[in-house]
XYZ file of C-alpha atoms in Angstrom:
282
model
C -4.944 -165.601 84.774
C -2.560 -163.006 83.538
C -1.472 -160.877 86.593
C -1.871 -163.256 89.158
C 0.718 -163.496 91.888
C 2.757 -166.299 93.410
C 0.932 -168.860 95.468
C 1.886 -168.796 99.241
C 0.888 -171.160 101.829
C -0.643 -168.934 104.283
C -2.966 -167.365 101.427
C -5.619 -170.460 100.374
C -8.348 -168.017 98.838
C -10.848 -169.192 96.659
C -10.746 -166.698 93.835
C -7.117 -167.225 93.253
C -7.624 -168.328 89.781
C -11.093 -166.786 89.000
C -13.365 -169.916 88.803
C -16.353 -171.459 90.484
C -15.197 -174.355 92.084
C -11.623 -174.769 91.563
C -8.913 -173.405 93.101
C -5.216 -173.699 94.282
C -3.284 -173.352 97.049
C 0.402 -174.201 98.278
C -1.221 -176.975 100.462
C 1.704 -177.318 103.901
C 0.170 -180.578 104.729
C 0.323 -182.407 101.746
C 3.270 -180.124 100.710
C 2.471 -178.626 96.961
C 0.000 -177.408 95.055
C -3.164 -178.733 96.351
C -6.315 -178.895 93.488
C -9.216 -177.234 95.783
C -13.137 -178.574 94.882
C -15.228 -176.206 96.205
C -18.879 -177.425 96.378
C -20.050 -174.060 98.797
C -19.228 -171.044 96.522
C -22.829 -169.676 98.696
C -20.083 -169.378 102.082
C -22.604 -171.653 103.597
C -21.640 -174.624 106.500
C -23.508 -176.311 108.955
C -20.420 -176.161 112.167
C -19.151 -172.477 112.859
C -15.395 -173.211 113.721
C -13.855 -170.604 116.021
C -10.268 -170.854 113.417
C -12.723 -171.062 109.713
C -11.098 -168.400 107.020
C -14.190 -168.397 105.264
C -15.147 -164.297 105.398
C -18.758 -163.789 105.727
C -19.134 -167.749 107.034
C -23.034 -168.269 107.160
C -24.920 -171.689 108.397
C -26.894 -173.925 105.601
C -25.948 -176.185 102.890
C -23.935 -176.161 99.176
C -26.066 -174.876 96.156
C -27.563 -176.763 93.703
C -23.795 -177.662 91.432
C -23.164 -176.873 87.784
C -21.132 -179.819 87.698
C -20.586 -179.103 83.834
C -19.215 -175.930 84.724
C -17.252 -177.927 87.370
C -16.386 -180.332 85.539
C -14.643 -178.400 82.574
C -13.225 -175.915 85.449
C -11.636 -179.138 86.726
C -10.761 -180.903 82.823
C -8.946 -177.332 82.051
C -7.371 -176.460 85.205
C -5.770 -179.774 85.018
C -4.452 -178.962 81.808
C -2.795 -176.019 82.371
C -0.619 -176.741 85.422
C -0.027 -180.588 83.614
C 0.685 -178.546 80.099
C 0.688 -175.235 80.676
C 3.191 -172.509 82.344
C 0.878 -172.103 85.537
C 3.551 -174.163 87.348
C 6.277 -171.787 85.584
C 3.986 -168.572 86.518
C 2.617 -169.198 89.847
C 3.938 -172.154 91.827
C 7.673 -171.266 93.793
C 10.304 -173.406 92.511
C 10.654 -176.337 94.742
C 7.193 -176.922 95.115
C 5.526 -177.808 91.210
C 4.337 -181.153 91.586
C 0.393 -181.634 91.782
C 0.098 -183.546 95.353
C -3.923 -183.559 95.934
C -7.086 -183.147 94.302
C -9.027 -181.603 97.528
C -12.558 -181.342 98.811
C -12.126 -178.414 100.518
C -14.173 -175.283 100.285
C -16.240 -172.589 102.259
C -18.058 -175.166 103.958
C -19.047 -179.032 104.475
C -18.551 -180.461 101.259
C -20.885 -183.914 101.556
C -23.476 -181.366 101.977
C -23.693 -181.318 97.990
C -26.823 -183.008 97.067
C -24.703 -184.886 94.346
C -21.687 -185.882 95.932
C -21.326 -189.248 94.867
C -21.927 -188.509 91.752
C -19.689 -185.117 91.416
C -16.686 -187.484 93.146
C -17.124 -189.892 90.507
C -16.745 -186.613 88.176
C -13.626 -185.851 89.560
C -11.920 -189.232 89.524
C -12.396 -189.508 85.955
C -11.143 -186.133 85.068
C -8.190 -186.679 87.130
C -7.756 -190.263 85.502
C -8.147 -188.685 82.320
C -5.258 -185.963 82.968
C -3.018 -188.529 83.412
C -2.751 -187.895 86.820
C -4.651 -191.048 87.939
C -1.885 -191.704 91.041
C -2.395 -187.959 92.324
C -4.938 -188.885 95.561
C -7.995 -187.443 95.812
C -9.534 -186.495 99.392
C -12.485 -185.466 101.020
C -11.672 -182.657 103.966
C -15.098 -183.169 105.830
C -16.763 -182.571 109.647
C -18.309 -186.093 109.120
C -21.293 -184.787 110.247
C -23.118 -186.384 107.701
C -21.859 -189.584 106.891
C -24.732 -191.050 108.111
C -26.403 -190.697 105.161
C -26.790 -192.928 102.531
C -25.300 -190.633 99.176
C -22.225 -189.224 101.683
C -21.463 -192.872 102.313
C -21.913 -194.013 98.360
C -19.435 -191.243 97.493
C -17.318 -192.605 100.530
C -16.972 -195.937 98.693
C -16.169 -194.118 95.573
C -13.458 -192.311 96.607
C -12.218 -195.449 98.023
C -12.265 -197.060 95.039
C -10.241 -194.593 93.199
C -7.598 -194.718 95.533
C -8.710 -191.525 97.605
C -8.694 -190.986 101.248
C -11.009 -188.804 104.217
C -9.778 -186.152 106.878
C -11.904 -186.421 109.193
C -12.158 -183.047 111.742
C -12.210 -183.595 115.096
C -10.692 -181.130 117.282
C -11.904 -181.506 120.753
C -13.572 -184.709 122.892
C -16.021 -182.841 125.141
C -19.277 -181.820 124.361
C -18.258 -177.805 125.781
C -14.375 -177.920 123.729
C -16.983 -178.891 120.397
C -19.292 -176.086 120.841
C -17.028 -174.132 121.010
C -14.277 -174.295 118.574
C -17.126 -176.274 116.481
C -20.124 -174.866 117.414
C -22.015 -177.266 116.943
C -23.684 -179.580 119.922
C -22.422 -182.748 119.841
C -22.138 -185.592 121.701
C -18.474 -186.751 121.839
C -19.328 -190.759 121.178
C -21.521 -189.747 117.997
C -18.267 -188.534 117.157
C -16.312 -191.376 117.499
C -19.356 -193.463 115.625
C -18.870 -191.487 112.945
C -15.587 -191.338 112.561
C -15.408 -195.282 112.641
C -17.775 -195.255 109.811
C -16.429 -193.294 107.712
C -12.884 -195.364 108.296
C -14.983 -198.538 107.676
C -16.079 -196.916 103.918
C -12.926 -195.393 102.897
C -8.758 -194.666 104.077
C -8.867 -191.663 106.738
C -7.114 -189.602 108.690
C -8.004 -188.042 111.937
C -7.480 -183.734 111.230
C -6.748 -182.022 114.173
C -6.427 -178.276 114.726
C -4.736 -176.803 118.087
C -4.515 -173.793 119.196
C -4.488 -170.737 122.284
C -8.140 -169.605 123.540
C -7.524 -166.548 124.841
C -3.666 -167.339 125.135
C -4.440 -170.496 127.258
C -2.856 -174.058 126.092
C -5.923 -177.028 125.937
C -5.456 -178.184 129.491
C -4.458 -182.037 129.912
C -8.777 -182.743 130.616
C -9.330 -181.640 127.493
C -6.449 -183.458 125.602
C -7.785 -186.359 127.788
C -10.899 -186.488 126.081
C -9.419 -185.654 122.725
C -7.460 -188.897 122.466
C -9.733 -191.008 124.043
C -12.843 -189.769 121.313
C -10.506 -190.801 118.850
C -9.432 -193.854 120.032
C -13.027 -194.977 120.497
C -13.512 -195.504 117.139
C -10.562 -197.953 116.710
C -7.392 -197.398 116.293
C -6.730 -199.838 114.119
C -9.260 -198.641 111.970
C -7.311 -195.060 111.544
C -4.649 -193.718 108.975
C -3.143 -192.136 111.836
C -3.807 -188.231 113.180
C -2.875 -185.054 111.251
C -2.372 -182.579 113.744
C -2.065 -178.926 112.765
C -2.036 -175.235 114.511
C -3.241 -172.386 112.978
C -1.247 -170.918 110.383
C -3.487 -167.801 108.915
C -6.013 -165.826 110.062
C -9.373 -166.480 111.318
C -12.049 -164.919 109.429
C -14.737 -165.097 112.016
C -15.990 -162.815 115.159
C -14.020 -164.669 117.326
C -10.467 -164.427 115.744
C -9.040 -162.494 118.799
C -9.635 -165.237 121.222
C -7.346 -167.561 118.687
C -3.825 -167.930 118.423
C -0.790 -170.169 117.469
C 0.763 -172.798 119.960
C 4.436 -172.864 120.051
C 5.508 -175.979 118.151
C 6.955 -177.937 121.407
C 3.113 -177.689 122.412
C 1.920 -179.251 119.730
C 5.024 -181.908 119.480
C 3.838 -182.658 123.498
C 0.282 -183.258 122.054
C 1.073 -185.359 119.853
C 3.761 -187.627 121.897
C 0.237 -188.134 123.802
C -2.006 -189.092 121.062
C 1.113 -191.310 119.622
C 0.786 -193.308 123.396
C -2.499 -194.590 121.820
C -0.618 -196.645 119.087
C -1.851 -193.555 116.511
C 0.410 -192.000 113.700
C 0.547 -188.670 114.072
C 1.769 -185.875 111.359
C 2.564 -182.332 113.117
C 2.289 -179.015 111.174
C 2.579 -176.285 113.212
């Protein structure tokens, strides 16, 4: 790890620490060091989000995971963070805390065949490192939540004090298709979100941005709000609303740009009208 520069909020490279599955980032939403678990080192995802920062993104699922290697990497890296000088060498002062361990890599993590077993591995390693109070988070598009193996992973995550950040970026078929590259009925998104929230504490994670210089219009925002509210306001922890802070690596990148913070705050107020907690990260 010698010779590496300091971590930056604007740089979430998965190879920063030279490992296959484990990587550190400075998370603006988590507010410190997030230890990432990348179950998609093949850059394969079943969605194609226009704001995605993964280079060479392809359609597909996670490969077979070398669980022994993952366990070794996570154990060693947590030890470096807790007992070594990694924080002093690579993390700016004031941000030298482990805020979470997050399944968030180069594709949809729940597409890994051994997802439930991997969740159990990560929780056990976290606890053995003396970090039982550090939350484990799953960042997911929620598309595979109906699979029993994924549901078992969510139950294990909940039992370990973890939570889900469930991606919802649009509330109309055309918005979902344009933003996420998939054809979905918004009602099915609401049902999947409700199912997920019933298995594990769940936040909605939403990226809002300008498309060809235009902010989402009122109809788009209303449909989005209705989509998440249909899952049951009381069942959700709230909404994590954020803008684009890093350059997309997808062909659509020139069409994607950041919204002014004032616009994001206006959208947040619209969400709050439904009774939902909203955290905004411009």
